[in-house]
GROMACS .gro file of C-alpha atoms in nm:
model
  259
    1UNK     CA    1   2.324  -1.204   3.295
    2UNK     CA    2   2.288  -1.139   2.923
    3UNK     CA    3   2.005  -1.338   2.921
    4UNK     CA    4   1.760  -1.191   3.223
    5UNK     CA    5   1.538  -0.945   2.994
    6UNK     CA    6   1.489  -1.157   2.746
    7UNK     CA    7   1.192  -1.155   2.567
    8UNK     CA    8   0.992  -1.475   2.441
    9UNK     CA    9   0.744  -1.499   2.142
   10UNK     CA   10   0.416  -1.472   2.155
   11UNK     CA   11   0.405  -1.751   1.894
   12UNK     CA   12   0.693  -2.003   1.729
   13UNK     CA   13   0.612  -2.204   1.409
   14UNK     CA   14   0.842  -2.315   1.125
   15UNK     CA   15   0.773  -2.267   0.740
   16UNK     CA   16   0.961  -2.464   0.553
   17UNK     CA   17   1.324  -2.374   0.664
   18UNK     CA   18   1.196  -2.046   0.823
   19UNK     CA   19   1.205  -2.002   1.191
   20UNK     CA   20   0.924  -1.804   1.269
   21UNK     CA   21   0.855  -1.609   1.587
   22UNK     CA   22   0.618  -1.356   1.661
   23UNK     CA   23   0.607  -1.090   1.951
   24UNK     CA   24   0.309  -0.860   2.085
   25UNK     CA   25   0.508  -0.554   2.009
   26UNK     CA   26   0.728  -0.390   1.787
   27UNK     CA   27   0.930  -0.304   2.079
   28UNK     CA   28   0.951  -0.637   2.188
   29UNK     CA   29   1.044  -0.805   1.851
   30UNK     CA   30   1.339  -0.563   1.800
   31UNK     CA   31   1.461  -0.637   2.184
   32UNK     CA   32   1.429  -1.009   2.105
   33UNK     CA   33   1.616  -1.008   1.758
   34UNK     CA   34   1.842  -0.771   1.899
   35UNK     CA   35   1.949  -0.999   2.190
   36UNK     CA   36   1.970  -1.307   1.960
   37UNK     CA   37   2.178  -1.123   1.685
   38UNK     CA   38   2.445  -1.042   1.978
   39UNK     CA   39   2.513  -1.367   2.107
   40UNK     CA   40   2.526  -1.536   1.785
   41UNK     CA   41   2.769  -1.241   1.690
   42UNK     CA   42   2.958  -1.300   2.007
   43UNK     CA   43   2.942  -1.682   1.973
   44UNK     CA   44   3.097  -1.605   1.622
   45UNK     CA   45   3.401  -1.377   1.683
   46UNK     CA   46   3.487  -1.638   1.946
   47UNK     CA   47   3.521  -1.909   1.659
   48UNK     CA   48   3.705  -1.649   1.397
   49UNK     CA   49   3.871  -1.313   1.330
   50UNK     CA   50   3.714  -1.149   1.164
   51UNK     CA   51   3.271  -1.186   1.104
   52UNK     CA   52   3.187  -0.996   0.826
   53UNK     CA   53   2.775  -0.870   0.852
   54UNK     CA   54   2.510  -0.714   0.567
   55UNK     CA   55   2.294  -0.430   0.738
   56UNK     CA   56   1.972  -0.350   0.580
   57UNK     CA   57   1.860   0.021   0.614
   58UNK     CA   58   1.540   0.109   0.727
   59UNK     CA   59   1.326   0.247   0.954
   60UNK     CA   60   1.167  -0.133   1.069
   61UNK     CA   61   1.556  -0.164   1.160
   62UNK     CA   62   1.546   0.100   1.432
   63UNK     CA   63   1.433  -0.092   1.730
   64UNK     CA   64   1.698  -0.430   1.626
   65UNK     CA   65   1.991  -0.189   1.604
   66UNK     CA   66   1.921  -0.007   1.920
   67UNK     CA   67   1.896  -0.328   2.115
   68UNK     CA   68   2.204  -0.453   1.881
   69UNK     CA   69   2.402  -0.142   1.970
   70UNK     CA   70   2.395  -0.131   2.318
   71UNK     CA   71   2.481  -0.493   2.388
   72UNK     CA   72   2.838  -0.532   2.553
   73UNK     CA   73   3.083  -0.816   2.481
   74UNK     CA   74   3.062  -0.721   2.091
   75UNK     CA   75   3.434  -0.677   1.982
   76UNK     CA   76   3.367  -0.460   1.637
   77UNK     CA   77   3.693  -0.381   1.564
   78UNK     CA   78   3.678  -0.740   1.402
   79UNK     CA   79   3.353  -0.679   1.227
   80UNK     CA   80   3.367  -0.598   0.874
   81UNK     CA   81   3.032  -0.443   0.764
   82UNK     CA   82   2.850  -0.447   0.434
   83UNK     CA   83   2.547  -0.255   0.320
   84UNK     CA   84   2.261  -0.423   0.092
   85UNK     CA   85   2.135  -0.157  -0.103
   86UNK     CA   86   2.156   0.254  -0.205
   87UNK     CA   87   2.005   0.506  -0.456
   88UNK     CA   88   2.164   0.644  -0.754
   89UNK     CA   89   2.140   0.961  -0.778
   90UNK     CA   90   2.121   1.141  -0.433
   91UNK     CA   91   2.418   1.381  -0.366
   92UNK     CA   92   2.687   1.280  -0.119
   93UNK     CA   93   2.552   1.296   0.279
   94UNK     CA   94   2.183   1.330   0.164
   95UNK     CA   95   1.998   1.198   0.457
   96UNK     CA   96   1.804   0.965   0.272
   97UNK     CA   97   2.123   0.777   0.142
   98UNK     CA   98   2.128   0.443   0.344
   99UNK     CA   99   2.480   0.508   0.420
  100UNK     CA  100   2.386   0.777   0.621
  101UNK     CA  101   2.085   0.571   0.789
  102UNK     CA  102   2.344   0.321   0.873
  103UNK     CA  103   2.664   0.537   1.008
  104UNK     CA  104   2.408   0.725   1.221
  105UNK     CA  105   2.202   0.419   1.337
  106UNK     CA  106   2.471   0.156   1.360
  107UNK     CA  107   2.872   0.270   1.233
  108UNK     CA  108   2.936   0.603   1.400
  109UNK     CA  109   2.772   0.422   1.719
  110UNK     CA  110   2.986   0.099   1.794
  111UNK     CA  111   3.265   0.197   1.491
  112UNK     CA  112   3.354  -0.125   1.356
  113UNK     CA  113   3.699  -0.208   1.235
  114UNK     CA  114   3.600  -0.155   0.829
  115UNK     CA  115   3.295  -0.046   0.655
  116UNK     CA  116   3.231  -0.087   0.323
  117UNK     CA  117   2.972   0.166   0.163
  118UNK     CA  118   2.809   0.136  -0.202
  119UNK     CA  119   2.844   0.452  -0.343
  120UNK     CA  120   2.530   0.563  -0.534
  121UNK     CA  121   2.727   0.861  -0.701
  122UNK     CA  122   2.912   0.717  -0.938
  123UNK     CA  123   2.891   0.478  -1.281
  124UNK     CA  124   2.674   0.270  -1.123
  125UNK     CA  125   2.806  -0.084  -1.299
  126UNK     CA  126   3.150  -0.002  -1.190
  127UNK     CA  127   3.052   0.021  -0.856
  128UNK     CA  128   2.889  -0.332  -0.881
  129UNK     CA  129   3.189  -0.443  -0.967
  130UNK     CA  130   3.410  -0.288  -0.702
  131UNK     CA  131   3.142  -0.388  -0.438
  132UNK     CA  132   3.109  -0.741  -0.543
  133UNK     CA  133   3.507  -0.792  -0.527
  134UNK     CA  134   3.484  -0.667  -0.160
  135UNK     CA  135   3.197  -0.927  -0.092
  136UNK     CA  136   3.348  -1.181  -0.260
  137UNK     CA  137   3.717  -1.164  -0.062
  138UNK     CA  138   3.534  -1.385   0.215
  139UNK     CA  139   3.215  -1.560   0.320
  140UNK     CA  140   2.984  -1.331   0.490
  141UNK     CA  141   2.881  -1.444   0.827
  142UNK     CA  142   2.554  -1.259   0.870
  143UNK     CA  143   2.270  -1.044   0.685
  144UNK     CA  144   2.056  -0.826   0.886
  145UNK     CA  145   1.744  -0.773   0.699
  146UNK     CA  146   1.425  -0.655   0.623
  147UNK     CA  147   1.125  -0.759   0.375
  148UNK     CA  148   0.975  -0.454   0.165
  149UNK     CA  149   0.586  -0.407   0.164
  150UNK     CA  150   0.619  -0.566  -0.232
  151UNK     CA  151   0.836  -0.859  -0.073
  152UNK     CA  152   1.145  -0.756  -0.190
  153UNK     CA  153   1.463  -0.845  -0.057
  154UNK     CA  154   1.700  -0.528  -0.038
  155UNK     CA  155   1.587  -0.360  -0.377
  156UNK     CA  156   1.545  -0.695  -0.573
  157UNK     CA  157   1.154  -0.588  -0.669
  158UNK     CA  158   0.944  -0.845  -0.802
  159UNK     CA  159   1.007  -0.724  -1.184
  160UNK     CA  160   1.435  -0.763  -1.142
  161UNK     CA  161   1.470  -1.058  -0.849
  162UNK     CA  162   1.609  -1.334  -0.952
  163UNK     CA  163   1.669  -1.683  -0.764
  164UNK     CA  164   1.949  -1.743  -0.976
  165UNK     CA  165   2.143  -1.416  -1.053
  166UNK     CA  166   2.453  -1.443  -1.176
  167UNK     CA  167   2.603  -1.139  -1.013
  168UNK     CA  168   2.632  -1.024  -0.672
  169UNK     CA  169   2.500  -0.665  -0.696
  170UNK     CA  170   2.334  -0.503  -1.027
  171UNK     CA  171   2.196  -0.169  -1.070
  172UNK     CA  172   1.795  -0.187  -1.065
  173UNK     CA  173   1.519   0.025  -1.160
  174UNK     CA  174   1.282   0.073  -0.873
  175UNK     CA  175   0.936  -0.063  -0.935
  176UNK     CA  176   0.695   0.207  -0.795
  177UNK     CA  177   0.537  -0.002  -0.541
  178UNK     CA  178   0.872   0.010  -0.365
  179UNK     CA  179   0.924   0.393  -0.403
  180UNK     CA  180   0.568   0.437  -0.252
  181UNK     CA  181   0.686   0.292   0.065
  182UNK     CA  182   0.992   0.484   0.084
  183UNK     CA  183   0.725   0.794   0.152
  184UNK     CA  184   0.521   0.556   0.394
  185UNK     CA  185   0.845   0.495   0.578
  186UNK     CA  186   0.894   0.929   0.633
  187UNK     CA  187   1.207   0.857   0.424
  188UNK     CA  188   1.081   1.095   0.138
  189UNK     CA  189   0.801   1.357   0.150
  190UNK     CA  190   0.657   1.282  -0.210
  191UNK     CA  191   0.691   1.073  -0.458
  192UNK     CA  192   0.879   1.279  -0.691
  193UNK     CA  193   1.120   1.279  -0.502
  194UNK     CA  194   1.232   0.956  -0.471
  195UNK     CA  195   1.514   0.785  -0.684
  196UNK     CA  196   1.424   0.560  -0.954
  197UNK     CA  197   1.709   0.387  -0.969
  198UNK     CA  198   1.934   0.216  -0.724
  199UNK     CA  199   2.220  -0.032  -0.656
  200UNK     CA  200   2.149  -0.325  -0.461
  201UNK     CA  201   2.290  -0.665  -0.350
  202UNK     CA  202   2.133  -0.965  -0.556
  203UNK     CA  203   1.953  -1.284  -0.391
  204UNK     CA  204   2.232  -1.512  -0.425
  205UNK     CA  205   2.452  -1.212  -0.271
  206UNK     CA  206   2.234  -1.245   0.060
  207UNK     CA  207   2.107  -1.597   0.083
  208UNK     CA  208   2.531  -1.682   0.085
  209UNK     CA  209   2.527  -1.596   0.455
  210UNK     CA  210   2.549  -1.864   0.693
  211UNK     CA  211   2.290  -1.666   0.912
  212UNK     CA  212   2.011  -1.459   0.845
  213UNK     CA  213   1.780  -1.247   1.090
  214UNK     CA  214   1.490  -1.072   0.907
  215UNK     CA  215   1.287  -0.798   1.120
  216UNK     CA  216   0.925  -0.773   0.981
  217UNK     CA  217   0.694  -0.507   1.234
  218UNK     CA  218   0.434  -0.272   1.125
  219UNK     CA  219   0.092  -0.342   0.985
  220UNK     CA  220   0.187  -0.228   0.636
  221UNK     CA  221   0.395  -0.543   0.611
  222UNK     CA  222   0.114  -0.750   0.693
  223UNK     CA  223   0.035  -0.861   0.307
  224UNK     CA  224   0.430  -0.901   0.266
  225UNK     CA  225   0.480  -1.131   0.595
  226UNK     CA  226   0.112  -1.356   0.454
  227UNK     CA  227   0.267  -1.350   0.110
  228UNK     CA  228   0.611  -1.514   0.213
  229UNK     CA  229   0.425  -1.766   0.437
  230UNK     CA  230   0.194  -1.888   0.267
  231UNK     CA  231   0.225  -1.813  -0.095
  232UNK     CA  232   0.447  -2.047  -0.347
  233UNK     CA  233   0.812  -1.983  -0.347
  234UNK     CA  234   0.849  -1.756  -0.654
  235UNK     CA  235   1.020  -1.399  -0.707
  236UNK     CA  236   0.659  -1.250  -0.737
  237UNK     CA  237   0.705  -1.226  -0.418
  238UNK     CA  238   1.125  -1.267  -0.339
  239UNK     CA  239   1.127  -1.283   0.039
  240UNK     CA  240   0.989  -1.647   0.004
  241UNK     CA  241   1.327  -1.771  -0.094
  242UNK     CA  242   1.369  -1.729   0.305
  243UNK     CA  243   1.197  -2.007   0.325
  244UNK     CA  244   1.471  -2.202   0.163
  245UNK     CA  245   1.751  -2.104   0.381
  246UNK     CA  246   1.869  -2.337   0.653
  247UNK     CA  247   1.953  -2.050   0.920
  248UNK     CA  248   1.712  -1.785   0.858
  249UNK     CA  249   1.469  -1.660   1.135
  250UNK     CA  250   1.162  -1.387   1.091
  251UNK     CA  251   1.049  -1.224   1.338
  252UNK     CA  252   0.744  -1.035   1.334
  253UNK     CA  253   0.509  -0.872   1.550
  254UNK     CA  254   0.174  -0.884   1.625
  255UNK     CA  255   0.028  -0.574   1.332
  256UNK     CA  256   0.276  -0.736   1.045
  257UNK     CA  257   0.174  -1.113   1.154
  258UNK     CA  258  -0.183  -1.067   1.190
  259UNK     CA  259  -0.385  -1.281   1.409
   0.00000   0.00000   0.00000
Protein backbone atom coordinates (compact mmCIF):
# COMPACT_ATOMS: atom_id res chain seq x y z
CA UNK A 1 0.00 0.00 0.00
CA UNK A 2 3.01 2.23 0.61
CA UNK A 3 3.83 1.93 -2.74
CA UNK A 4 0.39 2.92 -4.86
CA UNK A 5 1.24 6.81 -5.43
CA UNK A 6 4.40 6.40 -6.30
CA UNK A 7 5.89 8.49 -8.64
CA UNK A 8 8.40 7.38 -11.52
CA UNK A 9 11.08 9.56 -13.30
CA UNK A 10 10.73 11.18 -16.15
CA UNK A 11 14.32 10.12 -16.93
CA UNK A 12 17.03 7.53 -15.11
CA UNK A 13 20.77 7.66 -16.09
CA UNK A 14 23.88 6.93 -13.99
CA UNK A 15 27.07 9.24 -13.73
CA UNK A 16 29.69 7.63 -12.53
CA UNK A 17 28.41 6.25 -9.12
CA UNK A 18 25.46 8.75 -9.18
CA UNK A 19 21.99 7.52 -9.58
CA UNK A 20 20.30 10.00 -11.41
CA UNK A 21 16.56 10.52 -11.79
CA UNK A 22 14.68 13.27 -12.99
CA UNK A 23 10.88 14.20 -12.51
CA UNK A 24 8.55 16.79 -14.46
CA UNK A 25 7.90 18.64 -11.29
CA UNK A 26 9.20 19.89 -8.25
CA UNK A 27 6.28 18.43 -6.61
CA UNK A 28 6.83 15.25 -7.98
CA UNK A 29 10.63 14.93 -7.25
CA UNK A 30 10.08 15.73 -3.53
CA UNK A 31 7.03 12.99 -3.41
CA UNK A 32 9.42 10.53 -5.09
CA UNK A 33 12.56 11.15 -2.80
CA UNK A 34 10.31 11.43 -0.06
CA UNK A 35 8.79 7.92 -0.56
CA UNK A 36 12.24 6.36 -1.22
CA UNK A 37 13.93 8.04 1.88
CA UNK A 38 11.04 6.26 4.07
CA UNK A 39 11.38 2.84 3.12
CA UNK A 40 15.02 2.80 3.10
CA UNK A 41 14.61 4.44 6.66
CA UNK A 42 12.12 1.80 7.55
CA UNK A 43 14.15 -1.00 5.89
CA UNK A 44 16.98 0.39 8.22
CA UNK A 45 15.50 0.58 11.77
CA UNK A 46 14.37 -2.98 11.00
CA UNK A 47 18.17 -4.07 10.68
CA UNK A 48 19.38 -1.73 13.87
CA UNK A 49 18.50 0.46 16.85
CA UNK A 50 19.19 3.15 16.42
CA UNK A 51 19.75 5.10 12.41
CA UNK A 52 21.34 8.14 12.93
CA UNK A 53 20.39 10.86 9.72
CA UNK A 54 22.14 14.48 8.50
CA UNK A 55 19.25 16.96 7.43
CA UNK A 56 20.19 19.70 5.16
CA UNK A 57 18.16 22.99 5.63
CA UNK A 58 16.66 24.64 2.93
CA UNK A 59 13.93 25.74 1.19
CA UNK A 60 14.58 22.96 -2.01
CA UNK A 61 14.04 20.60 1.19
CA UNK A 62 10.42 21.59 1.70
CA UNK A 63 8.59 19.33 -0.62
CA UNK A 64 11.15 15.91 0.54
CA UNK A 65 10.35 16.59 4.19
CA UNK A 66 6.68 17.02 3.75
CA UNK A 67 6.39 13.78 1.86
CA UNK A 68 9.14 12.39 4.52
CA UNK A 69 7.01 13.59 7.42
CA UNK A 70 3.85 12.25 6.78
CA UNK A 71 4.90 8.71 5.93
CA UNK A 72 3.73 6.12 8.68
CA UNK A 73 5.74 3.08 9.83
CA UNK A 74 8.78 5.56 10.71
CA UNK A 75 9.67 4.71 14.41
CA UNK A 76 11.74 8.17 15.32
CA UNK A 77 12.13 7.64 18.68
CA UNK A 78 15.21 5.55 17.36
CA UNK A 79 16.38 8.22 15.02
CA UNK A 80 19.16 10.28 16.10
CA UNK A 81 19.32 13.45 13.93
CA UNK A 82 22.22 15.62 12.87
CA UNK A 83 22.27 18.97 11.16
CA UNK A 84 24.96 19.88 8.31
CA UNK A 85 25.45 23.36 8.62
CA UNK A 86 24.50 26.95 10.69
CA UNK A 87 25.54 30.67 10.81
CA UNK A 88 27.62 32.29 13.33
CA UNK A 89 26.39 35.01 14.46
CA UNK A 90 22.49 35.07 14.43
CA UNK A 91 20.90 35.36 17.96
CA UNK A 92 19.26 32.32 19.50
CA UNK A 93 15.59 31.38 17.66
CA UNK A 94 16.34 33.78 14.71
CA UNK A 95 14.26 32.33 11.99
CA UNK A 96 16.91 32.13 9.62
CA UNK A 97 19.02 29.76 11.93
CA UNK A 98 18.74 26.26 10.24
CA UNK A 99 17.89 24.88 13.52
CA UNK A 100 14.84 26.59 13.43
CA UNK A 101 14.18 25.60 9.60
CA UNK A 102 14.65 22.11 10.73
CA UNK A 103 12.58 21.83 14.25
CA UNK A 104 9.75 23.56 12.35
CA UNK A 105 10.03 21.58 9.06
CA UNK A 106 11.11 18.20 10.33
CA UNK A 107 11.86 17.84 14.61
CA UNK A 108 8.88 19.49 16.26
CA UNK A 109 6.80 17.45 13.48
CA UNK A 110 7.67 13.63 13.93
CA UNK A 111 10.03 14.42 17.37
CA UNK A 112 12.71 12.05 17.08
CA UNK A 113 14.29 10.36 20.04
CA UNK A 114 17.63 12.92 20.08
CA UNK A 115 18.58 15.87 18.11
CA UNK A 116 21.70 17.23 17.95
CA UNK A 117 21.89 21.06 16.96
CA UNK A 118 25.22 23.08 16.03
CA UNK A 119 25.06 26.01 17.90
CA UNK A 120 26.15 29.10 15.88
CA UNK A 121 26.35 31.27 19.16
CA UNK A 122 29.18 30.30 20.64
CA UNK A 123 33.31 29.94 20.07
CA UNK A 124 32.77 28.61 17.00
CA UNK A 125 35.99 25.95 17.04
CA UNK A 126 34.76 24.61 20.26
CA UNK A 127 31.65 23.83 18.88
CA UNK A 128 33.43 21.87 16.02
CA UNK A 129 34.79 20.02 18.39
CA UNK A 130 31.80 19.15 20.54
CA UNK A 131 29.82 18.44 17.26
CA UNK A 132 32.34 16.24 15.70
CA UNK A 133 32.55 13.99 19.02
CA UNK A 134 28.72 13.55 18.68
CA UNK A 135 29.20 12.48 14.92
CA UNK A 136 31.90 10.51 15.53
CA UNK A 137 30.18 8.16 18.55
CA UNK A 138 28.65 6.07 15.51
CA UNK A 139 28.41 5.67 11.75
CA UNK A 140 25.77 7.81 10.33
CA UNK A 141 23.25 5.96 8.35
CA UNK A 142 21.92 8.70 6.12
CA UNK A 143 22.50 12.44 4.78
CA UNK A 144 19.65 14.29 3.41
CA UNK A 145 20.97 16.87 1.17
CA UNK A 146 21.01 19.55 -1.05
CA UNK A 147 23.58 21.12 -3.73
CA UNK A 148 24.02 25.08 -3.44
CA UNK A 149 23.69 27.19 -6.72
CA UNK A 150 27.95 27.44 -6.39
CA UNK A 151 27.94 23.50 -5.93
CA UNK A 152 28.61 23.41 -2.54
CA UNK A 153 27.94 20.74 -0.30
CA UNK A 154 26.41 22.10 3.09
CA UNK A 155 28.63 25.36 3.37
CA UNK A 156 31.88 23.72 1.97
CA UNK A 157 32.12 26.71 -0.92
CA UNK A 158 34.40 26.18 -3.62
CA UNK A 159 37.27 28.46 -1.89
CA UNK A 160 37.22 26.05 1.70
CA UNK A 161 35.96 22.34 0.28
CA UNK A 162 38.17 19.97 0.57
CA UNK A 163 38.10 16.16 -0.66
CA UNK A 164 40.36 15.33 1.97
CA UNK A 165 39.63 17.36 5.19
CA UNK A 166 40.94 16.28 8.07
CA UNK A 167 38.17 17.33 10.37
CA UNK A 168 34.61 16.67 10.50
CA UNK A 169 33.15 20.20 10.84
CA UNK A 170 35.32 23.61 10.61
CA UNK A 171 34.13 27.05 10.82
CA UNK A 172 34.04 28.67 7.16
CA UNK A 173 33.83 31.98 5.74
CA UNK A 174 30.98 32.22 3.30
CA UNK A 175 32.04 32.95 -0.24
CA UNK A 176 29.48 35.57 -1.53
CA UNK A 177 28.12 33.56 -4.25
CA UNK A 178 26.60 31.43 -1.52
CA UNK A 179 25.22 34.38 0.59
CA UNK A 180 23.56 35.68 -2.68
CA UNK A 181 21.44 32.68 -2.78
CA UNK A 182 20.49 32.75 0.72
CA UNK A 183 18.40 36.11 -0.52
CA UNK A 184 17.25 34.12 -3.75
CA UNK A 185 16.00 31.43 -1.42
CA UNK A 186 13.55 34.40 0.70
CA UNK A 187 15.84 33.31 3.58
CA UNK A 188 17.27 36.96 3.93
CA UNK A 189 15.88 40.23 2.48
CA UNK A 190 19.38 41.79 1.53
CA UNK A 191 22.55 41.02 1.41
CA UNK A 192 23.76 42.79 4.34
CA UNK A 193 22.15 40.92 6.17
CA UNK A 194 23.37 37.73 5.78
CA UNK A 195 26.14 36.02 7.97
CA UNK A 196 29.54 35.77 6.73
CA UNK A 197 30.55 33.20 8.58
CA UNK A 198 29.22 29.81 9.46
CA UNK A 199 29.84 26.29 10.87
CA UNK A 200 29.41 23.47 8.69
CA UNK A 201 30.00 19.69 8.35
CA UNK A 202 33.14 18.89 6.07
CA UNK A 203 33.07 16.48 2.87
CA UNK A 204 34.50 13.57 4.48
CA UNK A 205 31.84 14.31 7.41
CA UNK A 206 28.97 13.64 4.74
CA UNK A 207 30.32 11.33 2.12
CA UNK A 208 30.82 8.76 5.55
CA UNK A 209 27.14 7.90 5.22
CA UNK A 210 26.24 4.68 3.89
CA UNK A 211 23.31 6.48 2.00
CA UNK A 212 22.87 9.65 0.47
CA UNK A 213 19.65 11.33 -1.15
CA UNK A 214 20.39 14.78 -2.70
CA UNK A 215 17.18 16.96 -3.76
CA UNK A 216 18.19 19.36 -6.64
CA UNK A 217 14.65 21.43 -8.06
CA UNK A 218 14.47 24.90 -9.22
CA UNK A 219 15.92 26.47 -12.33
CA UNK A 220 18.54 28.41 -10.38
CA UNK A 221 20.26 25.09 -9.78
CA UNK A 222 20.39 24.37 -13.29
CA UNK A 223 24.29 25.46 -13.77
CA UNK A 224 24.97 23.55 -10.34
CA UNK A 225 23.11 20.13 -11.42
CA UNK A 226 25.26 20.58 -15.38
CA UNK A 227 28.35 21.39 -13.37
CA UNK A 228 28.29 18.13 -11.15
CA UNK A 229 27.37 16.03 -14.25
CA UNK A 230 29.36 16.81 -16.51
CA UNK A 231 32.26 18.77 -15.29
CA UNK A 232 35.64 17.00 -13.82
CA UNK A 233 35.47 15.86 -10.29
CA UNK A 234 37.18 18.78 -8.49
CA UNK A 235 36.09 21.06 -5.39
CA UNK A 236 35.56 23.97 -7.95
CA UNK A 237 32.63 22.63 -8.01
CA UNK A 238 32.25 20.09 -4.56
CA UNK A 239 28.96 18.38 -5.27
CA UNK A 240 30.88 16.26 -7.94
CA UNK A 241 32.43 14.18 -5.27
CA UNK A 242 28.70 12.65 -5.42
CA UNK A 243 29.72 11.14 -8.14
CA UNK A 244 32.14 9.05 -6.20
CA UNK A 245 29.85 7.66 -3.69
CA UNK A 246 28.52 4.16 -4.07
CA UNK A 247 24.87 4.93 -2.61
CA UNK A 248 24.13 8.35 -3.56
CA UNK A 249 21.02 9.27 -5.70
CA UNK A 250 20.08 12.98 -7.25
CA UNK A 251 17.10 13.74 -8.03
CA UNK A 252 16.17 16.61 -9.97
CA UNK A 253 13.44 18.04 -11.77
CA UNK A 254 12.71 19.13 -14.95
CA UNK A 255 13.86 23.46 -14.46
CA UNK A 256 17.24 22.28 -12.41
CA UNK A 257 17.94 19.30 -15.06
CA UNK A 258 17.29 21.10 -18.13
CA UNK A 259 16.25 19.40 -21.20
Amino acid sequence: MRHADKVEPRESLRVDQLEVRVYNTRRELGEAAGLEAAEALRAKLSEQERVRIIFAAAPSQNEFLERLCREEGIDWSRVTAFHMDEYIGLPQGAPQRFSQFLKRSVFDLVKPGAVHLIDGSENAEEECRRYAALLEEAPIDFVFLGIGENGHLAFNDPPVADFSDPALVKPVELETACRVQQVNDGCFPALSEVPTHAVTLTIPALLGAGRMFCMVPGPTKREAVKRTLNGPVSTECPATILRSHPACTLYVDSESYGG
